JSON list of C-alpha atoms in Angstrom, two decimals:
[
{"chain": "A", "resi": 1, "resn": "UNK", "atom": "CA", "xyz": [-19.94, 51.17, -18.07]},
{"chain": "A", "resi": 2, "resn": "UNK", "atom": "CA", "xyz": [-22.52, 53.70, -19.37]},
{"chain": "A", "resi": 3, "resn": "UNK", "atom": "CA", "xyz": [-24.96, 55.12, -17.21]},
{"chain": "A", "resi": 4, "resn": "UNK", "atom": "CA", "xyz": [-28.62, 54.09, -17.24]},
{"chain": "A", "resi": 5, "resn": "UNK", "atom": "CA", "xyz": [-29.38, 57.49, -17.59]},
{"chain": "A", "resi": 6, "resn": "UNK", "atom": "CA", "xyz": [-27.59, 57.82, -20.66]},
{"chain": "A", "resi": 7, "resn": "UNK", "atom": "CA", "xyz": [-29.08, 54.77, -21.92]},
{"chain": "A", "resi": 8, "resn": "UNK", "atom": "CA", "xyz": [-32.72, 55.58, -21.27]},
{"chain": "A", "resi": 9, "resn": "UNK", "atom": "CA", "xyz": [-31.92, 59.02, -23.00]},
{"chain": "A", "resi": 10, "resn": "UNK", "atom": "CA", "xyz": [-31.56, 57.06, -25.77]},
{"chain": "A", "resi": 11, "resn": "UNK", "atom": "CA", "xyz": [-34.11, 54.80, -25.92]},
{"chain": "A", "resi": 12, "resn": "UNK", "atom": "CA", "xyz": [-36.80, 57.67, -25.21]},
{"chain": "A", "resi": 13, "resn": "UNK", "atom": "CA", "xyz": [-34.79, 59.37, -28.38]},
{"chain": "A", "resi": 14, "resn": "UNK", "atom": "CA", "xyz": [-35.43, 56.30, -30.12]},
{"chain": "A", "resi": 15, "resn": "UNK", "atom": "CA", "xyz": [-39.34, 56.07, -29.00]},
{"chain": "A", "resi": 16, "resn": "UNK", "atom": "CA", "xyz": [-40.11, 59.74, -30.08]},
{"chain": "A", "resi": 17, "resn": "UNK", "atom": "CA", "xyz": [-38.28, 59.27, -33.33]},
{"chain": "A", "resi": 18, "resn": "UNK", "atom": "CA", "xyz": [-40.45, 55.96, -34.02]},
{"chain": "A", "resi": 19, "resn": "UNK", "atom": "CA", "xyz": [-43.80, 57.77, -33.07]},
{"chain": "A", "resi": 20, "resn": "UNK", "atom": "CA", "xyz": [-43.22, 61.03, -35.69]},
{"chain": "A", "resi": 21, "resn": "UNK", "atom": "CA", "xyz": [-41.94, 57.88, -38.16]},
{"chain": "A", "resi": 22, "resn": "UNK", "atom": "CA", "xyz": [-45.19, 56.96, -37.80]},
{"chain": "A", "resi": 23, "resn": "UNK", "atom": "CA", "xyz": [-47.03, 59.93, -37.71]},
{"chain": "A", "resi": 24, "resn": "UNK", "atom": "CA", "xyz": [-45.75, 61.07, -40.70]},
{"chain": "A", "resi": 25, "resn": "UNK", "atom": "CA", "xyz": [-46.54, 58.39, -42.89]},
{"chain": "A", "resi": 26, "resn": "UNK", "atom": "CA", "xyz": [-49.96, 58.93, -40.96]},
{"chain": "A", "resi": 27, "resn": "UNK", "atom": "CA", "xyz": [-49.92, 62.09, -42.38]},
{"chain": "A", "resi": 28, "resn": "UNK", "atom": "CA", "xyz": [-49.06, 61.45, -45.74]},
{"chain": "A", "resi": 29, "resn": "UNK", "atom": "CA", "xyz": [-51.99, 58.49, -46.20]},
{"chain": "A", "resi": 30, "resn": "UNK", "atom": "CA", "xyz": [-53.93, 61.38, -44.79]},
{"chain": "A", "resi": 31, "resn": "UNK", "atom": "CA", "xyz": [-53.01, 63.98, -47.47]},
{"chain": "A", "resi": 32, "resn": "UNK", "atom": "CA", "xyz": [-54.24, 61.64, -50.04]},
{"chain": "A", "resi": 33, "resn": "UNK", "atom": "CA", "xyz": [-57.25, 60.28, -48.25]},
{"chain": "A", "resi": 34, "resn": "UNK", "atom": "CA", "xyz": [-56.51, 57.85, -46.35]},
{"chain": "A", "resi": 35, "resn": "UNK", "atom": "CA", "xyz": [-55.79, 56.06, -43.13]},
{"chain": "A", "resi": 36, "resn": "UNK", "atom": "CA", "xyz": [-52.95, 55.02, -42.31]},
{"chain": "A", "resi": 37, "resn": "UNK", "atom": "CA", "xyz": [-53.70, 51.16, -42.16]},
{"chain": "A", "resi": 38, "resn": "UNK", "atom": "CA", "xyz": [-55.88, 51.53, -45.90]},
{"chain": "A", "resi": 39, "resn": "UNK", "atom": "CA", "xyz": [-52.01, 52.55, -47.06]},
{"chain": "A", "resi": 40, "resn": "UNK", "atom": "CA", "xyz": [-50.79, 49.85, -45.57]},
{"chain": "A", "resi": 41, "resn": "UNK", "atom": "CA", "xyz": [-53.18, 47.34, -47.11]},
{"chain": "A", "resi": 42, "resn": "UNK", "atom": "CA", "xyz": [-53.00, 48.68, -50.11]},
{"chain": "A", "resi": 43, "resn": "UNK", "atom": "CA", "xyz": [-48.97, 48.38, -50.05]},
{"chain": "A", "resi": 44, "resn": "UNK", "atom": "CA", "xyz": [-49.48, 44.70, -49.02]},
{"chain": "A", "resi": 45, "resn": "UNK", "atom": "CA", "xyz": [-52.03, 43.73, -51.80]},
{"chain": "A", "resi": 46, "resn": "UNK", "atom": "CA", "xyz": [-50.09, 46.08, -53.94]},
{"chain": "A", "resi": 47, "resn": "UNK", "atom": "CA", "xyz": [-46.92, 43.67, -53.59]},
{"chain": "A", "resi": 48, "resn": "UNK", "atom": "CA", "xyz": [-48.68, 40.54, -52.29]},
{"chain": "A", "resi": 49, "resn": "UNK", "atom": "CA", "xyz": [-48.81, 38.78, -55.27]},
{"chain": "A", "resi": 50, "resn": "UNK", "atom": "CA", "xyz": [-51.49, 36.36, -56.20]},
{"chain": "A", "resi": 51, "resn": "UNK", "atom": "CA", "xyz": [-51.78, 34.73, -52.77]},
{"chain": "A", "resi": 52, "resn": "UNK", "atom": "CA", "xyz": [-52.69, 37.60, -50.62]},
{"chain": "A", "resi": 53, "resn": "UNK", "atom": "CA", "xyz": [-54.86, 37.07, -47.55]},
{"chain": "A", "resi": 54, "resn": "UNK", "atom": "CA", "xyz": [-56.35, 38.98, -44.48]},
{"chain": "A", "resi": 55, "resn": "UNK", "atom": "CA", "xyz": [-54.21, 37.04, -42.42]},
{"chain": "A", "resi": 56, "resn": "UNK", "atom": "CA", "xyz": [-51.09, 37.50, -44.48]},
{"chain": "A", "resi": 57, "resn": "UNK", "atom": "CA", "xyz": [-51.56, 41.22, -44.42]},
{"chain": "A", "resi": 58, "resn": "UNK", "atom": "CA", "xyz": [-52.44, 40.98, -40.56]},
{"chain": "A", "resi": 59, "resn": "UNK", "atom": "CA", "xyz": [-49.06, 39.08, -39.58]},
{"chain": "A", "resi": 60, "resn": "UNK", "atom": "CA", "xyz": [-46.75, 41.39, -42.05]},
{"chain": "A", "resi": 61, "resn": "UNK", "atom": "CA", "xyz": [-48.25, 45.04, -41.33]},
{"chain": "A", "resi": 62, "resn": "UNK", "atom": "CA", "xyz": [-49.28, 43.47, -37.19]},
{"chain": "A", "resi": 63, "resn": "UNK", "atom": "CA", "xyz": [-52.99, 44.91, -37.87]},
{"chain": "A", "resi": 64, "resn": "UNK", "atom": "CA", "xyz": [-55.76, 43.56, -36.38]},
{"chain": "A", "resi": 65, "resn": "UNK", "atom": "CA", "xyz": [-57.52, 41.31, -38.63]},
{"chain": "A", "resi": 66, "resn": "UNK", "atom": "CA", "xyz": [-60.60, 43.47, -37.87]},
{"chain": "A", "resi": 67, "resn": "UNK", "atom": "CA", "xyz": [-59.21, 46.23, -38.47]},
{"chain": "A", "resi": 68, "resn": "UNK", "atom": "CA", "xyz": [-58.20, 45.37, -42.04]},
{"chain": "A", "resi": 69, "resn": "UNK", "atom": "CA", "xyz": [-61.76, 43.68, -42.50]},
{"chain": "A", "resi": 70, "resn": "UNK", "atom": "CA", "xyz": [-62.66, 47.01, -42.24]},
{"chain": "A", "resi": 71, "resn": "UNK", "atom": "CA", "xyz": [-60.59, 48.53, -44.64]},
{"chain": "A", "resi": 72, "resn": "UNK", "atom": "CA", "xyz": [-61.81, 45.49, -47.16]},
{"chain": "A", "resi": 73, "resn": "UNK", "atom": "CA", "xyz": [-65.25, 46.31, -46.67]},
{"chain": "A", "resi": 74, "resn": "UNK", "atom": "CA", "xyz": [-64.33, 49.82, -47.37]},
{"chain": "A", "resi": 75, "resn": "UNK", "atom": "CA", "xyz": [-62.39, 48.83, -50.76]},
{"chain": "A", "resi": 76, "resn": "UNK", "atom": "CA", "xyz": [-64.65, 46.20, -51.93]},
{"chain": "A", "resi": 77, "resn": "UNK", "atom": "CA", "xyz": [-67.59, 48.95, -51.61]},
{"chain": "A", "resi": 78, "resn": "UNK", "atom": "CA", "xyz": [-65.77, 51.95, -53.71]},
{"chain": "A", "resi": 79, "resn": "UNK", "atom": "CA", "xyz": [-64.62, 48.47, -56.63]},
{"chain": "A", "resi": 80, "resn": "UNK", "atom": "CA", "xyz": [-61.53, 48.42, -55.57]},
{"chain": "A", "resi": 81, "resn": "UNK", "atom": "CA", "xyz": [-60.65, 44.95, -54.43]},
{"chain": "A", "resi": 82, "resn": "UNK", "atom": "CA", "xyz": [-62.37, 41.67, -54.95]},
{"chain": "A", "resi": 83, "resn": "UNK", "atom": "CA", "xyz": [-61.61, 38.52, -52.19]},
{"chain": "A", "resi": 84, "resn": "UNK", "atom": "CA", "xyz": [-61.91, 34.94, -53.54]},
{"chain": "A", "resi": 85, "resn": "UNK", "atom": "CA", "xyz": [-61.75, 31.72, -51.70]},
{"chain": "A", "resi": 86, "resn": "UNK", "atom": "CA", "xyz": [-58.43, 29.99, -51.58]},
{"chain": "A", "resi": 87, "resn": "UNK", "atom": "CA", "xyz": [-58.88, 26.79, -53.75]},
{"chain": "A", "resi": 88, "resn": "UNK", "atom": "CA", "xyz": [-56.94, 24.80, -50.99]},
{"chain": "A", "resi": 89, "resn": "UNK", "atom": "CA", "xyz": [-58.86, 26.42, -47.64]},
{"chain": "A", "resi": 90, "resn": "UNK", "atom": "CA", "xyz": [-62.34, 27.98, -48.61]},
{"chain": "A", "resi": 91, "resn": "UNK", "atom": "CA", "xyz": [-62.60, 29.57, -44.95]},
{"chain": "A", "resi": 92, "resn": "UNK", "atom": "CA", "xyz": [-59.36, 31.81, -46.08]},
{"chain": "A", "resi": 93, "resn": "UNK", "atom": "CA", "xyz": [-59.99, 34.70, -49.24]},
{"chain": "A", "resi": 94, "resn": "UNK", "atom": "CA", "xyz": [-57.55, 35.79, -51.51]},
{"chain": "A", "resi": 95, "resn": "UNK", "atom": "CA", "xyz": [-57.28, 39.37, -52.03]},
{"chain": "A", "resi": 96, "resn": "UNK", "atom": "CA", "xyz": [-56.92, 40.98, -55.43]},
{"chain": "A", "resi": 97, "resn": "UNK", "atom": "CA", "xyz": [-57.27, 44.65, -56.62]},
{"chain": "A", "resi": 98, "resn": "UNK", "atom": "CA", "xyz": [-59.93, 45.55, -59.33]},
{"chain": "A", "resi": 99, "resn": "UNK", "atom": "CA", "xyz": [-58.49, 46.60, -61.97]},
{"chain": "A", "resi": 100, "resn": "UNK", "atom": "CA", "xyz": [-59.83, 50.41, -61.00]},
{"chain": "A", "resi": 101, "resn": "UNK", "atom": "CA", "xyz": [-58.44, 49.44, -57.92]},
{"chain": "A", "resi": 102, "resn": "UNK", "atom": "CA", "xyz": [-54.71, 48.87, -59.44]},
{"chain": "A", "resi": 103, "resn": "UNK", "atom": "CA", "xyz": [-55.06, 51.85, -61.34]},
{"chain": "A", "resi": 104, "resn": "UNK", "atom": "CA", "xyz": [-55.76, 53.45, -57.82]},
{"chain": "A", "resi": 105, "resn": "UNK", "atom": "CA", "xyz": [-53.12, 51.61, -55.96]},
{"chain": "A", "resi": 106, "resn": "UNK", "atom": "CA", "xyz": [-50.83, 52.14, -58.89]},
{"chain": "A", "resi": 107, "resn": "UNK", "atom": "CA", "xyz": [-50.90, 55.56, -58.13]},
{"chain": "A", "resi": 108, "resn": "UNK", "atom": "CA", "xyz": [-51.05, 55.64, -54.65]},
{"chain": "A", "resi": 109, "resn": "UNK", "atom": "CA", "xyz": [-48.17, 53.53, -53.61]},
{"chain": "A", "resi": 110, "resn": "UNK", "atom": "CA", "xyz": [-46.01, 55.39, -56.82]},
{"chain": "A", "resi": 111, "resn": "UNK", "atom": "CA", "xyz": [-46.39, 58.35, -55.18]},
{"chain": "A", "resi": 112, "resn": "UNK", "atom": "CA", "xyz": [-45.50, 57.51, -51.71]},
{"chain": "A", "resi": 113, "resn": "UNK", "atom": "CA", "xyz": [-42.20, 55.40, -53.18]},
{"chain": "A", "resi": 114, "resn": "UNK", "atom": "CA", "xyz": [-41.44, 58.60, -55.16]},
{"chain": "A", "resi": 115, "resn": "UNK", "atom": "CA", "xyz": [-41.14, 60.03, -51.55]},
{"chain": "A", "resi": 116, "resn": "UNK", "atom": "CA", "xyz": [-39.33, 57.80, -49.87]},
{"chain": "A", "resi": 117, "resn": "UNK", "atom": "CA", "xyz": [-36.53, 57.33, -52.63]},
{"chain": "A", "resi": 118, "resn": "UNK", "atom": "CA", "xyz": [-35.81, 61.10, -52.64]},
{"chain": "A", "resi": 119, "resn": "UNK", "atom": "CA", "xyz": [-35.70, 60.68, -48.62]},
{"chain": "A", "resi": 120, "resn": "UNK", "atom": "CA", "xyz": [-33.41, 58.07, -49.06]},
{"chain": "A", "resi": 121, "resn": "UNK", "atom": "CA", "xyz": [-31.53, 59.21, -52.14]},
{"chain": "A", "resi": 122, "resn": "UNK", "atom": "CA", "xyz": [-31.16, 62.89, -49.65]},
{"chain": "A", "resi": 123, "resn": "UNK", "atom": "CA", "xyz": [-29.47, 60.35, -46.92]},
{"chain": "A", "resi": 124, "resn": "UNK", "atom": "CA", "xyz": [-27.46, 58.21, -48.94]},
{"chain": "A", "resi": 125, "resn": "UNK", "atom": "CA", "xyz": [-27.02, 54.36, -49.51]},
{"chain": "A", "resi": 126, "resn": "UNK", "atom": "CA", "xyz": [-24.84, 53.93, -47.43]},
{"chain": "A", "resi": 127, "resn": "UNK", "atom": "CA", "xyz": [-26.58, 55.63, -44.21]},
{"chain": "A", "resi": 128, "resn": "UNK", "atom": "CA", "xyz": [-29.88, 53.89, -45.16]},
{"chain": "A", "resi": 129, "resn": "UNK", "atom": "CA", "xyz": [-27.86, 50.34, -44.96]},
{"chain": "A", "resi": 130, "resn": "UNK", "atom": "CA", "xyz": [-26.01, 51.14, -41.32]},
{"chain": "A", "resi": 131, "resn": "UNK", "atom": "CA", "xyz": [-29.94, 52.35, -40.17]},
{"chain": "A", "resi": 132, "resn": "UNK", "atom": "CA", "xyz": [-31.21, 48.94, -41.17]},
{"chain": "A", "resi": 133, "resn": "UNK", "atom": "CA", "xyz": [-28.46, 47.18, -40.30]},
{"chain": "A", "resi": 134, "resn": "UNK", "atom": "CA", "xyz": [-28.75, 48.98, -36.69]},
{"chain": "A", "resi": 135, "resn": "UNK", "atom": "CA", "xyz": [-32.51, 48.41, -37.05]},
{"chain": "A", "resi": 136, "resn": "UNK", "atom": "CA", "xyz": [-32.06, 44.88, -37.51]},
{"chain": "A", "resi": 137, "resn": "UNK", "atom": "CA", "xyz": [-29.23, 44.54, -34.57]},
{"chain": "A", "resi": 138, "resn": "UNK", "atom": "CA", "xyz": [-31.60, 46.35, -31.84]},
{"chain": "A", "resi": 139, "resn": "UNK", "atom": "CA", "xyz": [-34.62, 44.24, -32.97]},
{"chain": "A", "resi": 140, "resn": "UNK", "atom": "CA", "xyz": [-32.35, 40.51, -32.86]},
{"chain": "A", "resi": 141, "resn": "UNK", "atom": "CA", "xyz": [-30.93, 42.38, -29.21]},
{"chain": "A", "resi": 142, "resn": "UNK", "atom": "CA", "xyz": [-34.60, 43.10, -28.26]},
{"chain": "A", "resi": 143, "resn": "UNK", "atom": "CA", "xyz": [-35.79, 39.36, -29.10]},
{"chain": "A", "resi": 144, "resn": "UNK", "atom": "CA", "xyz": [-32.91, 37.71, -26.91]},
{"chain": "A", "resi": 145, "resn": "UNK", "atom": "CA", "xyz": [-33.15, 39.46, -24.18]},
{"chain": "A", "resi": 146, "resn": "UNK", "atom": "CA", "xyz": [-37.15, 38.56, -24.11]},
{"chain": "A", "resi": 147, "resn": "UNK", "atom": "CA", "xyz": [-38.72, 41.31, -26.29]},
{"chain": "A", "resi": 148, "resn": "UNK", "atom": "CA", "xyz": [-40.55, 38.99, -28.16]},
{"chain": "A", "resi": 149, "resn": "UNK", "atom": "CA", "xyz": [-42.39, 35.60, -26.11]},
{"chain": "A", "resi": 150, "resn": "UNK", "atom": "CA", "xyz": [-44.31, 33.02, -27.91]},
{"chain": "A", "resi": 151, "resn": "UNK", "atom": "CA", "xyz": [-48.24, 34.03, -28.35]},
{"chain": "A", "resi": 152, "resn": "UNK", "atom": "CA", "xyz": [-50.20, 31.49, -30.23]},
{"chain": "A", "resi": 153, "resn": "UNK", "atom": "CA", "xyz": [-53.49, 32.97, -29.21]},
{"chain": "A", "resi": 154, "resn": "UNK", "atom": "CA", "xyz": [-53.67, 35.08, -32.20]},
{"chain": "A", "resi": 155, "resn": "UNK", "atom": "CA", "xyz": [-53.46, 32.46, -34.90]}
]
């Protein structure tokens, strides 16, 4: 059997290579402007579809809802986005992008994909499936062994 030591060597190896994952995507929302979670929303109204909502965006990206209040408020003020009620729950808005503000998240989230194609075209298909495959493994590994525990108080 392996050695704790070993083990936590690699889990703190694993923690620092998680933080400067996300600090460099902090980084690059930066560089163009940004924080970090405007990217993110962006990305997620980007892609969402017609039936994006705060709490959608919330659950996917695990930002605080008033945190990405914040970044509407922001968005709606510079035209960017426009929220809707849902026809089915009026309490809940749909989220759409302006059309200045697909234009702007057109270009955006191009850019960044641009970037993170070549970084995966540079490590090859083949690596990028075994890291989400081992991704995936330590995250289902994580969840049995009680990573995870059943909060509803955030609904």
């Amino acid at each position: 059997m392996i050695n704790n030591a070993v083990f936590m060597e690699q889990l703190n190896r694993y923690y620092a290579i998680w933080q400067e994952y996300n600090h460099v995507y902090g980084e690059w929302a930066k560089a163009h402007g940004l924080s970090v979670n405007c990217l993110l929303v962006l990305c997620a109204i980007h892609d969402g579809g017609d039936d994006c909502t705060q709490k959608k965006i919330s659950q996917r990206w695990l930002i605080p809802k008033q945190t990405i209040n914040m970044v509407f408020k922001d968005l709606e003020r510079r035209g960017a986005v426009e929220l809707s009620p849902m026809p089915e729950d009026k309490r809940n808005k749909i989220i759409r992008l302006t059309e200045s503000g697909k234009e702007y998240a057109d270009a955006i989230i191009s850019e960044l994909r641009k970037a993170e194609l070549s970084a995966v075209e540079e490590i090859g298909i083949e690596r990028m499936k075994q890291l989400n495959e081992n991704m995936s493994l330590f995250v289902e590994r994580f969840r049995k062994a009680g990573g995870e525990k059943n909060n509803e108080t955030d609904s």
